Coordinates of C-alpha atoms and ligand atoms in Angstrom, one line a residue:
M1 CA 139.1 28.9 -19.1
I2 CA 139.8 27.0 -15.9
K3 CA 139.5 28.2 -12.4
T4 CA 141.3 26.6 -9.4
D5 CA 141.9 27.6 -5.8
F6 CA 145.5 26.4 -5.8
L7 CA 147.6 26.2 -9.0
V8 CA 150.8 24.2 -8.6
I9 CA 153.3 24.2 -11.5
G10 CA 155.6 21.2 -11.2
S11 CA 155.2 17.6 -10.1
G12 CA 158.6 17.1 -8.3
I13 CA 159.1 16.9 -4.6
A14 CA 158.3 20.6 -4.1
G15 CA 155.1 20.7 -6.1
L16 CA 153.6 17.4 -5.0
S17 CA 154.3 17.8 -1.3
Y18 CA 152.7 21.3 -1.4
A19 CA 149.7 20.0 -3.4
L20 CA 149.1 17.2 -0.9
K21 CA 149.2 19.5 2.1
V22 CA 146.8 22.2 0.7
A23 CA 144.5 19.5 -0.6
Q24 CA 144.4 17.6 2.7
R25 CA 143.8 20.9 4.6
F26 CA 140.9 22.0 2.3
P27 CA 139.2 18.9 0.9
E28 CA 136.5 21.1 -0.6
K29 CA 138.9 23.3 -2.6
K30 CA 140.4 22.4 -6.0
V31 CA 144.1 21.9 -6.4
L32 CA 145.4 21.7 -10.0
V33 CA 148.9 20.4 -10.6
I34 CA 150.4 21.1 -14.1
T35 CA 153.4 19.3 -15.4
K36 CA 154.9 19.7 -18.8
T37 CA 155.7 16.1 -19.8
R38 CA 155.2 12.7 -18.0
I39 CA 154.1 13.2 -14.4
D40 CA 157.3 11.7 -12.9
E41 CA 159.8 13.2 -15.3
T42 CA 161.4 15.6 -12.8
N43 CA 164.9 16.3 -11.4
T44 CA 163.5 14.7 -8.2
K45 CA 163.2 11.3 -9.8
Y46 CA 166.9 11.3 -10.6
A47 CA 168.2 12.2 -7.1
Q48 CA 170.5 9.5 -6.0
G49 CA 172.5 10.2 -2.9
G50 CA 169.6 11.1 -0.6
I51 CA 168.2 13.7 1.8
A52 CA 170.3 15.3 4.5
G53 CA 168.8 15.6 8.0
V54 CA 169.7 15.2 11.6
T55 CA 168.2 12.0 12.8
D56 CA 171.0 10.5 14.9
F57 CA 171.2 12.9 17.8
E58 CA 173.9 10.9 19.6
N59 CA 176.6 11.6 17.0
D60 CA 175.1 14.5 15.1
S61 CA 173.4 17.8 16.0
F62 CA 171.5 20.6 14.4
D63 CA 174.6 22.8 15.1
K64 CA 176.8 20.5 13.1
H65 CA 174.5 20.4 10.1
I66 CA 174.1 24.2 10.3
Q67 CA 177.9 24.7 10.4
D68 CA 178.4 22.4 7.4
T69 CA 175.8 24.2 5.4
L70 CA 177.3 27.6 6.2
I71 CA 180.8 26.5 5.4
A72 CA 179.7 25.2 2.0
G73 CA 177.7 28.4 1.3
D74 CA 181.0 30.4 1.6
G75 CA 179.6 33.4 3.5
L76 CA 176.5 33.9 1.4
C77 CA 173.9 31.7 3.2
N78 CA 171.1 33.5 5.1
P79 CA 171.8 32.1 8.6
R80 CA 168.1 32.3 9.5
T81 CA 167.1 30.2 6.5
V82 CA 169.8 27.6 7.3
E83 CA 168.5 27.3 10.8
I84 CA 164.9 27.0 9.6
V85 CA 165.7 24.3 7.1
V86 CA 168.0 22.2 9.4
T87 CA 165.8 22.4 12.5
E88 CA 162.4 21.9 10.7
G89 CA 163.9 19.2 8.3
P90 CA 163.5 16.1 10.5
E91 CA 159.7 16.7 10.9
R92 CA 159.3 17.1 7.2
I93 CA 161.3 14.0 6.5
Q94 CA 159.1 12.1 8.9
E95 CA 156.1 13.3 6.8
I96 CA 157.4 11.7 3.6
I97 CA 158.1 8.5 5.6
D98 CA 154.5 8.6 6.8
W99 CA 153.5 9.0 3.1
G100 CA 155.3 5.8 2.3
T101 CA 158.9 6.6 1.5
R102 CA 161.2 3.8 2.4
F103 CA 164.7 4.7 3.5
D104 CA 167.3 2.0 3.9
K105 CA 167.6 0.5 7.4
D106 CA 170.2 -1.9 9.0
D107 CA 169.4 -5.2 10.7
E108 CA 168.5 -3.4 14.0
G109 CA 166.0 -1.3 12.2
D110 CA 168.0 1.9 12.4
Y111 CA 168.4 4.1 9.3
K112 CA 171.6 3.5 7.4
L113 CA 173.0 7.0 7.1
G114 CA 175.3 8.0 4.3
R115 CA 177.9 10.8 4.2
E116 CA 178.7 13.1 1.3
G117 CA 181.2 15.9 0.6
G118 CA 181.1 18.7 3.1
H119 CA 179.2 16.8 5.7
S120 CA 181.0 16.3 9.0
E121 CA 178.7 13.4 10.0
F122 CA 176.8 10.5 8.5
R123 CA 173.3 12.1 8.1
I124 CA 172.0 11.2 4.6
L125 CA 168.9 9.1 4.4
H126 CA 168.7 7.2 1.2
H127 CA 166.9 4.5 -0.7
K128 CA 169.8 2.5 -2.2
D129 CA 171.1 4.9 -4.9
V130 CA 167.6 5.8 -6.2
T131 CA 166.3 8.0 -3.4
G132 CA 164.5 10.5 -5.6
K133 CA 162.7 7.8 -7.5
E134 CA 161.4 6.3 -4.2
I135 CA 160.3 9.7 -2.9
E136 CA 158.5 10.5 -6.2
R137 CA 156.8 7.1 -6.1
A138 CA 155.5 7.6 -2.6
L139 CA 154.4 11.2 -3.3
L140 CA 152.5 10.2 -6.5
E141 CA 150.8 7.3 -4.8
T142 CA 149.6 9.5 -2.0
V143 CA 148.6 12.3 -4.4
G144 CA 146.6 9.7 -6.4
K145 CA 144.4 9.0 -3.3
Q146 CA 143.6 12.7 -2.8
K147 CA 140.3 13.3 -4.7
N148 CA 140.6 17.1 -4.9
I149 CA 144.0 17.1 -6.7
E150 CA 143.7 17.1 -10.4
I151 CA 146.9 16.6 -12.5
N152 CA 147.2 18.0 -16.1
K153 CA 150.1 16.1 -17.7
H154 CA 151.7 17.4 -20.9
W155 CA 150.6 20.9 -20.3
F156 CA 153.2 23.6 -20.8
V157 CA 152.9 26.8 -18.8
L158 CA 153.9 29.7 -21.0
D159 CA 153.6 32.8 -18.8
L160 CA 152.3 34.2 -15.6
I161 CA 149.2 36.4 -15.8
T162 CA 149.7 39.8 -14.1
Q163 CA 148.3 43.4 -14.4
H164 CA 150.4 43.6 -17.6
H165 CA 147.8 41.4 -19.3
L166 CA 145.0 43.7 -18.2
G167 CA 146.7 46.6 -20.1
Y168 CA 148.7 48.2 -17.3
L169 CA 152.3 49.2 -17.5
V170 CA 154.3 46.9 -15.2
T171 CA 158.0 47.5 -14.5
K172 CA 160.5 46.3 -12.0
S173 CA 159.5 49.2 -9.8
T174 CA 155.8 48.7 -10.0
P175 CA 154.6 48.0 -6.4
D176 CA 152.2 45.1 -5.8
I177 CA 152.6 43.2 -9.0
E178 CA 150.0 40.3 -8.6
C179 CA 149.8 36.9 -10.2
F180 CA 146.2 35.9 -11.3
G181 CA 147.1 32.6 -12.9
V182 CA 148.9 31.4 -16.0
Y183 CA 148.5 30.7 -19.7
A184 CA 149.3 27.1 -20.5
L185 CA 149.5 25.1 -23.7
D186 CA 147.5 21.8 -23.6
Q187 CA 149.8 19.7 -25.8
Q188 CA 147.1 17.2 -26.5
T189 CA 144.7 19.7 -28.1
N190 CA 147.3 22.3 -29.0
K191 CA 145.1 24.9 -27.4
I192 CA 146.3 27.7 -25.1
V193 CA 144.1 27.8 -22.0
T194 CA 143.8 30.6 -19.5
I195 CA 144.0 29.2 -15.9
L196 CA 142.9 31.6 -13.1
S197 CA 144.0 30.8 -9.6
R198 CA 143.7 32.3 -6.1
I199 CA 147.2 31.1 -5.2
T200 CA 150.0 30.0 -7.6
L201 CA 153.0 28.0 -6.6
L202 CA 156.0 27.7 -9.0
A203 CA 157.9 24.4 -8.4
T204 CA 159.5 24.2 -11.9
G205 CA 162.9 22.9 -10.9
G206 CA 166.4 23.6 -12.3
N207 CA 168.0 24.8 -15.4
G208 CA 170.9 22.4 -16.2
Q209 CA 169.8 22.2 -19.8
A210 CA 171.5 25.6 -20.3
Y211 CA 174.7 23.6 -20.5
R212 CA 175.8 21.0 -23.0
T213 CA 176.8 18.5 -20.3
T214 CA 174.3 18.2 -17.5
T215 CA 172.9 15.6 -15.1
N216 CA 169.5 17.3 -15.4
P217 CA 166.8 15.7 -17.6
K218 CA 165.3 17.6 -20.6
I219 CA 162.6 19.3 -18.5
A220 CA 165.2 21.4 -16.6
T221 CA 164.9 24.5 -18.7
G222 CA 164.5 27.2 -16.0
D223 CA 160.9 28.0 -17.2
G224 CA 159.8 29.3 -13.8
V225 CA 162.7 31.7 -13.4
A226 CA 162.3 33.0 -16.9
M227 CA 158.6 33.6 -16.4
V228 CA 159.1 35.5 -13.2
Y229 CA 161.8 37.6 -14.8
R230 CA 159.5 38.4 -17.7
A231 CA 156.8 39.3 -15.2
K232 CA 159.3 41.8 -13.5
G233 CA 159.8 39.7 -10.4
R234 CA 163.1 39.4 -8.6
I235 CA 165.8 36.8 -9.4
E236 CA 169.0 36.3 -7.5
N237 CA 172.3 34.5 -7.3
M238 CA 172.0 32.8 -10.7
E239 CA 175.8 32.8 -11.1
F240 CA 176.1 30.0 -8.6
I241 CA 175.7 26.9 -10.8
Q242 CA 176.9 23.7 -9.2
F243 CA 178.8 21.4 -11.4
H244 CA 178.7 17.8 -10.1
P245 CA 182.3 16.6 -10.3
T246 CA 181.5 13.0 -11.1
A247 CA 179.1 12.4 -14.0
L248 CA 179.8 9.3 -16.0
Y249 CA 181.8 10.3 -19.0
E250 CA 179.9 9.0 -22.1
P251 CA 180.4 11.3 -25.1
G252 CA 177.1 12.3 -26.8
V253 CA 174.8 11.0 -24.1
S254 CA 172.5 13.6 -22.4
P255 CA 171.6 13.9 -19.6
S256 CA 174.8 12.5 -18.1
F257 CA 174.5 9.7 -15.7
L258 CA 175.4 10.8 -12.2
I259 CA 177.9 8.9 -10.0
T260 CA 176.7 10.1 -6.6
E261 CA 179.2 11.6 -4.1
A262 CA 178.1 8.8 -1.7
V263 CA 180.5 6.5 -3.7
R264 CA 183.4 8.7 -2.6
G265 CA 181.8 8.8 0.9
D266 CA 182.1 5.0 0.9
G267 CA 185.8 5.2 -0.2
G268 CA 185.9 5.9 -4.0
I269 CA 189.1 7.7 -5.0
L270 CA 189.6 10.1 -7.9
R271 CA 192.7 9.5 -10.0
N272 CA 194.2 11.5 -13.0
N273 CA 195.4 10.0 -16.2
K274 CA 198.7 9.0 -14.5
G275 CA 196.8 7.1 -11.8
E276 CA 197.6 9.8 -9.1
A277 CA 195.1 10.3 -6.3
F278 CA 195.2 14.1 -6.9
M279 CA 192.6 15.5 -4.5
V280 CA 195.2 15.6 -1.7
R281 CA 196.9 18.4 -3.6
Y282 CA 193.7 20.5 -3.6
D283 CA 192.4 19.8 -0.1
S284 CA 194.8 18.0 2.0
E285 CA 192.3 17.3 4.8
R286 CA 189.1 16.4 3.1
K287 CA 190.6 15.1 -0.1
D288 CA 187.9 13.3 -2.2
L289 CA 185.2 14.5 0.2
A290 CA 186.0 18.2 -0.1
P291 CA 182.9 20.4 -1.1
R292 CA 181.8 20.0 -4.7
D293 CA 183.2 23.3 -6.0
I294 CA 186.7 22.4 -4.9
V295 CA 186.4 18.9 -6.3
A296 CA 184.9 20.2 -9.6
R297 CA 187.7 22.8 -10.0
A298 CA 190.3 20.2 -9.2
L299 CA 188.9 17.9 -12.0
D300 CA 188.7 20.8 -14.4
N301 CA 192.4 21.7 -13.7
E302 CA 193.6 18.1 -14.0
M303 CA 191.8 17.6 -17.3
K304 CA 193.0 20.8 -18.7
R305 CA 196.6 20.1 -17.6
A306 CA 196.6 16.6 -19.1
G307 CA 194.4 17.5 -22.1
T308 CA 192.0 14.8 -21.3
E309 CA 188.2 14.8 -21.3
H310 CA 187.7 12.9 -18.0
V311 CA 189.5 11.6 -14.9
W312 CA 188.9 8.2 -13.2
L313 CA 186.9 7.2 -10.2
D314 CA 188.6 4.2 -8.5
C315 CA 186.3 1.8 -6.6
R316 CA 188.3 -1.3 -7.2
H317 CA 189.4 -1.6 -3.5
M318 CA 185.9 -1.2 -2.2
D319 CA 183.9 -4.2 -0.9
K320 CA 182.1 -5.6 -3.9
D321 CA 179.0 -6.8 -2.2
R322 CA 178.6 -3.6 -0.2
F323 CA 179.0 -1.6 -3.4
F324 CA 176.4 -3.6 -5.2
E325 CA 174.0 -3.4 -2.3
H326 CA 174.4 0.4 -1.8
F327 CA 174.8 1.4 -5.5
P328 CA 172.9 -1.1 -7.6
N329 CA 171.9 1.5 -10.2
I330 CA 175.4 2.7 -10.7
Y331 CA 176.7 -0.9 -10.8
E332 CA 174.2 -1.8 -13.5
K333 CA 174.8 1.3 -15.5
S334 CA 178.6 0.8 -15.4
R335 CA 178.2 -2.9 -16.5
S336 CA 175.9 -1.8 -19.3
I337 CA 178.8 0.1 -20.9
G338 CA 181.4 -2.6 -20.2
I339 CA 182.8 -1.3 -16.9
D340 CA 183.0 -3.5 -13.9
P341 CA 183.6 -1.2 -10.9
A342 CA 185.3 -4.1 -9.1
H343 CA 188.0 -4.4 -11.8
D344 CA 187.9 -1.2 -13.8
M345 CA 188.1 2.5 -13.0
I346 CA 185.0 4.5 -14.0
P347 CA 185.6 7.5 -16.3
V348 CA 184.0 10.7 -14.9
A349 CA 183.8 14.4 -15.7
P350 CA 182.0 17.4 -14.3
A351 CA 178.5 18.3 -15.4
A352 CA 176.1 21.1 -14.7
H353 CA 174.0 19.8 -11.8
Y354 CA 172.2 22.3 -9.6
S355 CA 171.1 26.0 -9.6
C356 CA 171.7 27.6 -6.2
G357 CA 170.0 30.8 -7.1
G358 CA 166.6 31.5 -8.7
I359 CA 163.3 33.2 -7.8
K360 CA 164.0 35.3 -4.7
V361 CA 161.7 34.3 -1.9
D362 CA 161.3 35.2 1.7
E363 CA 161.2 32.8 4.6
W364 CA 157.5 31.9 3.8
G365 CA 158.2 31.3 0.1
H366 CA 156.7 34.5 -1.1
S367 CA 158.2 35.7 -4.4
S368 CA 158.3 39.5 -5.1
I369 CA 155.0 39.0 -6.9
H370 CA 151.8 38.8 -4.8
R371 CA 149.9 35.5 -4.7
L372 CA 152.9 33.8 -6.3
Y373 CA 155.0 31.4 -4.2
A374 CA 158.1 29.5 -5.3
C375 CA 159.9 26.5 -3.7
G376 CA 162.3 23.8 -4.7
E377 CA 165.2 24.3 -7.1
C378 CA 163.6 27.2 -9.0
S379 CA 163.7 29.3 -5.8
S380 CA 166.4 31.1 -4.0
T381 CA 165.7 30.9 -0.2
G382 CA 169.2 31.8 1.1
L383 CA 169.9 28.2 2.2
H384 CA 172.7 27.5 -0.3
G385 CA 174.5 30.8 -0.5
A386 CA 177.4 30.5 -2.9
N387 CA 177.4 26.7 -2.9
R388 CA 174.9 24.0 -2.0
L389 CA 175.8 21.3 0.5
A390 CA 175.1 17.9 -1.0
S391 CA 171.6 16.5 -0.3
N392 CA 170.3 19.7 1.2
S393 CA 168.1 20.4 -1.8
L394 CA 165.4 17.8 -1.3
L395 CA 165.3 18.9 2.3
E396 CA 164.9 22.5 1.3
A397 CA 162.1 21.7 -1.1
L398 CA 160.2 19.9 1.7
V399 CA 160.7 22.6 4.4
F400 CA 159.8 25.4 2.0
S401 CA 156.8 23.7 0.4
H402 CA 155.5 23.3 4.0
R403 CA 156.1 27.0 4.7
C404 CA 154.4 28.0 1.4
Y405 CA 151.5 25.8 2.5
L406 CA 151.3 27.4 6.0
D407 CA 151.3 30.9 4.5
S408 CA 149.1 30.4 1.5
I409 CA 146.3 28.8 3.5
Q410 CA 146.0 32.1 5.3
Q411 CA 145.8 34.0 2.0
V412 CA 143.5 31.8 -0.1
E413 CA 140.2 33.0 1.3
T414 CA 140.9 36.6 0.6
A415 CA 142.4 36.1 -2.9
P416 CA 139.6 36.6 -5.5
F417 CA 139.7 35.3 -9.1
M418 CA 140.6 38.1 -11.4
E419 CA 137.9 39.1 -13.9
N420 CA 138.3 40.2 -17.5
V421 CA 141.6 38.4 -18.2
P422 CA 142.0 38.3 -22.0
E423 CA 142.6 35.0 -23.8
W424 CA 146.1 34.4 -25.2
K425 CA 146.5 36.1 -28.6
T426 CA 147.5 33.8 -31.5
E427 CA 146.7 36.0 -34.5
G428 CA 149.4 36.6 -37.0
T429 CA 151.5 33.6 -36.0
T430 CA 152.2 30.6 -38.2
E431 CA 153.3 27.0 -37.4
P432 CA 157.1 26.7 -37.3
D433 CA 158.4 25.3 -40.6
E434 CA 162.0 25.3 -39.7
M435 CA 162.7 23.5 -36.5
I436 CA 166.4 23.9 -37.2
L437 CA 166.1 27.5 -36.1
I438 CA 165.1 26.4 -32.7
T439 CA 167.4 23.4 -32.3
Q440 CA 170.4 25.3 -33.6
S441 CA 169.8 28.1 -31.1
L442 CA 169.7 25.6 -28.3
K443 CA 173.0 24.0 -29.4
E444 CA 174.7 27.4 -29.6
L445 CA 173.4 28.4 -26.2
Q446 CA 174.6 25.1 -24.6
L447 CA 178.0 25.4 -26.2
L448 CA 178.6 29.0 -25.3
M449 CA 177.5 28.4 -21.7
T450 CA 179.8 25.4 -21.3
D451 CA 182.8 27.0 -22.9
Y452 CA 182.5 30.5 -21.5
V453 CA 180.4 30.3 -18.3
G454 CA 181.6 27.0 -16.9
I455 CA 183.5 26.0 -13.7
V456 CA 186.4 28.5 -14.2
R457 CA 185.3 31.9 -15.7
T458 CA 187.2 35.0 -17.0
Y459 CA 186.0 38.5 -17.6
T460 CA 186.7 38.2 -21.3
R461 CA 184.8 34.9 -21.6
L462 CA 181.8 36.4 -19.9
Q463 CA 181.9 39.4 -22.2
R464 CA 181.9 37.1 -25.2
A465 CA 179.1 35.0 -23.8
M466 CA 177.0 38.1 -23.3
K467 CA 177.5 39.3 -26.9
R468 CA 176.4 35.9 -28.3
L469 CA 173.5 35.8 -25.9
D470 CA 172.3 39.2 -27.2
L471 CA 172.2 37.8 -30.7
L472 CA 170.5 34.6 -29.7
H473 CA 167.9 36.7 -27.7
E474 CA 167.2 38.9 -30.7
E475 CA 166.8 35.9 -33.1
I476 CA 164.5 33.9 -30.7
E477 CA 162.3 36.9 -29.9
T478 CA 161.7 37.5 -33.6
L479 CA 160.9 33.9 -34.1
Y480 CA 158.6 34.0 -31.0
E481 CA 156.6 37.0 -32.4
M482 CA 156.0 35.2 -35.7
T483 CA 155.5 31.6 -34.7
A484 CA 152.8 29.6 -33.0
V485 CA 154.2 28.7 -29.5
S486 CA 155.6 25.3 -28.9
P487 CA 157.3 23.8 -25.8
Q488 CA 160.6 23.6 -27.8
L489 CA 160.5 27.3 -28.8
C490 CA 159.5 28.4 -25.3
E491 CA 162.1 26.3 -23.6
V492 CA 164.9 27.7 -25.8
R493 CA 163.6 31.2 -25.2
N494 CA 163.5 30.5 -21.4
L495 CA 167.0 29.0 -21.5
I496 CA 168.4 32.1 -23.2
T497 CA 166.9 34.2 -20.5
V498 CA 168.4 31.9 -17.9
G499 CA 171.8 32.2 -19.7
Y500 CA 171.5 36.0 -19.7
L501 CA 170.7 36.0 -15.9
I502 CA 173.7 33.7 -15.1
V503 CA 176.1 35.8 -17.2
K504 CA 174.8 39.2 -16.0
E505 CA 175.0 38.2 -12.3
A506 CA 178.4 36.7 -12.9
Q507 CA 179.6 39.9 -14.4
F508 CA 178.4 41.9 -11.5
R509 CA 180.2 39.7 -9.0
K510 CA 183.7 41.0 -8.9
E511 CA 185.2 38.3 -6.7
S512 CA 185.6 34.5 -6.5
R513 CA 183.2 32.9 -4.0
G514 CA 181.8 29.4 -3.7
L515 CA 180.8 28.1 -7.2
H516 CA 181.7 31.4 -8.9
Y517 CA 185.4 31.3 -9.7
I518 CA 186.7 34.0 -12.0
T519 CA 190.5 34.3 -12.6
D520 CA 190.4 38.1 -12.9
Y521 CA 189.2 38.3 -9.3
P522 CA 190.6 35.3 -7.6
E523 CA 190.0 36.6 -4.0
K524 CA 186.8 37.0 -2.0
S525 CA 185.5 40.6 -1.6
P526 CA 185.1 41.7 2.0
I527 CA 181.6 42.9 1.1
L528 CA 178.9 40.2 1.2
Q529 CA 176.4 40.7 -1.5
N530 CA 173.5 38.8 -3.1
I531 CA 173.1 39.9 -6.6
V532 CA 169.5 40.5 -7.5
L533 CA 168.1 41.3 -11.0
Ligands
LIG601 C1 171.0 13.4 -11.2 C2 170.6 14.2 -10.0 C3 170.9 13.8 -8.7 C4 170.5 14.5 -7.6 N1 170.7 14.0 -6.4 C5 170.3 14.7 -5.3 C6 170.4 14.1 -4.0 O1 170.9 13.0 -3.8 N2 170.0 14.9 -2.9 C7 169.4 16.1 -3.1 O2 169.0 16.7 -2.1 N3 169.2 16.6 -4.3 C8 169.7 16.0 -5.4 N4 169.5 16.5 -6.7 C9 168.8 17.8 -6.8 C10 167.3 17.5 -6.6 O3 166.9 16.3 -7.2 C11 166.5 18.7 -7.1 O4 167.0 19.9 -6.7 C12 165.0 18.6 -6.7 O5 164.5 17.3 -6.9 C13 164.2 19.6 -7.4 O6 162.8 19.3 -7.1 P1 161.7 20.3 -7.6 O7 160.4 19.8 -7.1 O8 162.1 21.7 -7.3 O9 161.8 20.3 -9.2 P2 161.7 19.0 -10.2 O10 161.7 17.7 -9.4 O11 162.7 19.2 -11.2 O12 160.3 19.2 -10.9 C14 160.1 20.2 -11.8 C15 158.6 20.1 -12.3 O13 158.3 21.3 -13.0 C16 157.6 21.0 -14.2 N5 157.7 22.1 -15.1 C17 158.9 22.9 -15.3 N6 158.6 23.8 -16.2 C18 157.2 23.7 -16.5 C19 156.4 24.4 -17.4 N7 156.8 25.4 -18.2 N8 155.1 24.0 -17.5 C20 154.6 22.9 -16.8 N9 155.4 22.3 -15.9 C21 156.7 22.6 -15.8 C22 158.3 19.8 -14.7 O14 157.5 19.1 -15.6 C23 158.5 19.0 -13.4 O15 157.3 18.3 -13.1 C24 169.8 15.7 -7.8 C25 169.6 16.2 -9.1 C26 169.9 15.4 -10.2 C27 169.5 15.9 -11.6

C-alpha cells in the first residue's frame, strides 16, 4: 500500500501543471503522479497548432475571444466558464513561459500569433508546429527539479476507491460519494497496489481510440471517464466528439498524423477530387476557416458524393520558406511519404480528435465525487459546449488545473486517509490465453463507432450501435470476471463504456447542434440542455 497527500493521474499538461503547483505550495507534502506508459506519451505531446490566449490587446480583446468561443460552442457553453478561461488564460500562459516554454517570436521579440478556424483574430501562441511537445518538455524539466514529486511510469490505474469498496451500496443517488484513492497495476511487477490519497486529480485525457481513425495516441482510451462512471459519478456531453477535418490520409496508420488548422490559417485550401475549392459552398464567408464541425461535415459530404476516401489540401501557392519555417514537422512528414507540399496536394480526411464532454466538474474542478477533481480533456467544464474552438483545450487544462490547485489546497488538511480499505481481489482469475478476444473486441468497437457514430448520425445507426455495444459489453464483462487484469483488457472495457456513453447521450439529444449532427433531427431544439448520465 502507498499513501500520498496528492495523487495525480496523468502526465499531460493538466496533470503536470497541477502537480507542480501543489508540490511548490507544500514542499513537505508528497505528490504522486501516475502515468500508464512513457511519461511523455500524452495527447499533450502531439498538440501542434498552439494555445489560444489574448496577448495582443491592441488588436484583440477578451470579449472577442469570449464571443468566438461561444459561437463555436453553439449555445451550450457555460458563459461563466468561458469568461473564466479566457480572462484567466493569459496569466496561466505566462506561468508556462516562466517554466521554460518557448513560443515563437518575430525579429522584434513579439510573439508570432497564429490564427485557426473560428478565431476572429490572430491569438494562437505556438512553437513551430510542435507546441505540445515543447510544453511537455518544459513541464517535465520543471517537475524533474521538484523533489517532492514522484512519478510512477507504466502504472495503470484500474479503479477509484470509494465507499463501494468498504462494502456499502453506492448508487447514482448516493449523496457524498467519496474517493479514497485508486487501485493501480504496476506493470513492471504485475502487482496491483492500493494507493490511498487525501486528494485525487484525474487528468487522464481523451478517448479518440474509440474510433478507428483518430489523431489521438494509443493512451487515449477514456479511462478516467469510465472509472468515474463505474464509481457512479456524473458524466456529460459525451456525444460531442470533434473530428479534425484534416488528418493525413494514410490507410492503415494509427494514430493519424494531424495537419493543423494553422495551415489553412496561413492560406491552405481544401479541394475535392475535381480540384474544386468546395468550402465556399458550405460557408461562403469563412470558407476554409469555418469552425471544425462545418469543415468536417463538408469533407464527409464531398467524400461520400464522390465515393473517395479523402480530399486534398492545397498548399502549393503558399510561400515555401514560410511553410517550412512554420510547419517543419508537417513538411518532413509529407516528404517522408513522397509528397512535397510545394508541388503536390496533401491527401486529408477527418479523424476523431477531441472529446468536448467528460467528467462533469464545477468551476473549481470538483467532480460529483468528493475529494476527486478532474481537469484537462477528461473533464467537462462547460467551456466547449457543443463544439471546441481550436486551441482552447490546452488553455482550459491550464486554467482548470490552477483552479483545482486553489481549491484542493484548502481541502487537503482536513481530508484523512481512509482506513480498512481492502486489497484488490485476484482470486479465481487466470492469465488471458486468448488475446484475440480482447483485440477483436477493440476492432469491432472502433469500426462500429466510426461507421455508426461518426460525423453524420442517424437514429437507426445509433440504435444499431447500441445493440452491438450491449453485446460487446456483455462479452468483455465476462472476460473481466474470469481474467487477470491487464491494461489491454481494461482499456477495451473502458472504451466500450465510453462508446456506450457517447451513443446513449447522442440518443437523448433529439436535435442537431455543434458536433452532434443527426439527419432525423436536423434543426436545433429551442431548449438548451446538457445531457448528464
Ligand atoms: C494531434 C493532436 C493535436 C492537438 N492540437 C492541439 C492544439 O494545437 N491546441 C490545443 O489546445 N489542443 C490540441 N489538442 C488537444 C490537446 O492536446 C489535449 O486536449 C490536451 O493535451 C489534453 O491534455 P491532458 O493533460 O488532459 O491529457 P493528456 O495529455 O492526454 O494526458 C493524459 C495522461 O493520462 C494518463 N492516463 C490515462 N489513463 C490512465 C490510466 N488508466 N492509468 C494511468 N495513467 C493514465 C496517460 O498516460 C497520460 O499521461 C491536440 C490533440 C491531438 C491528439
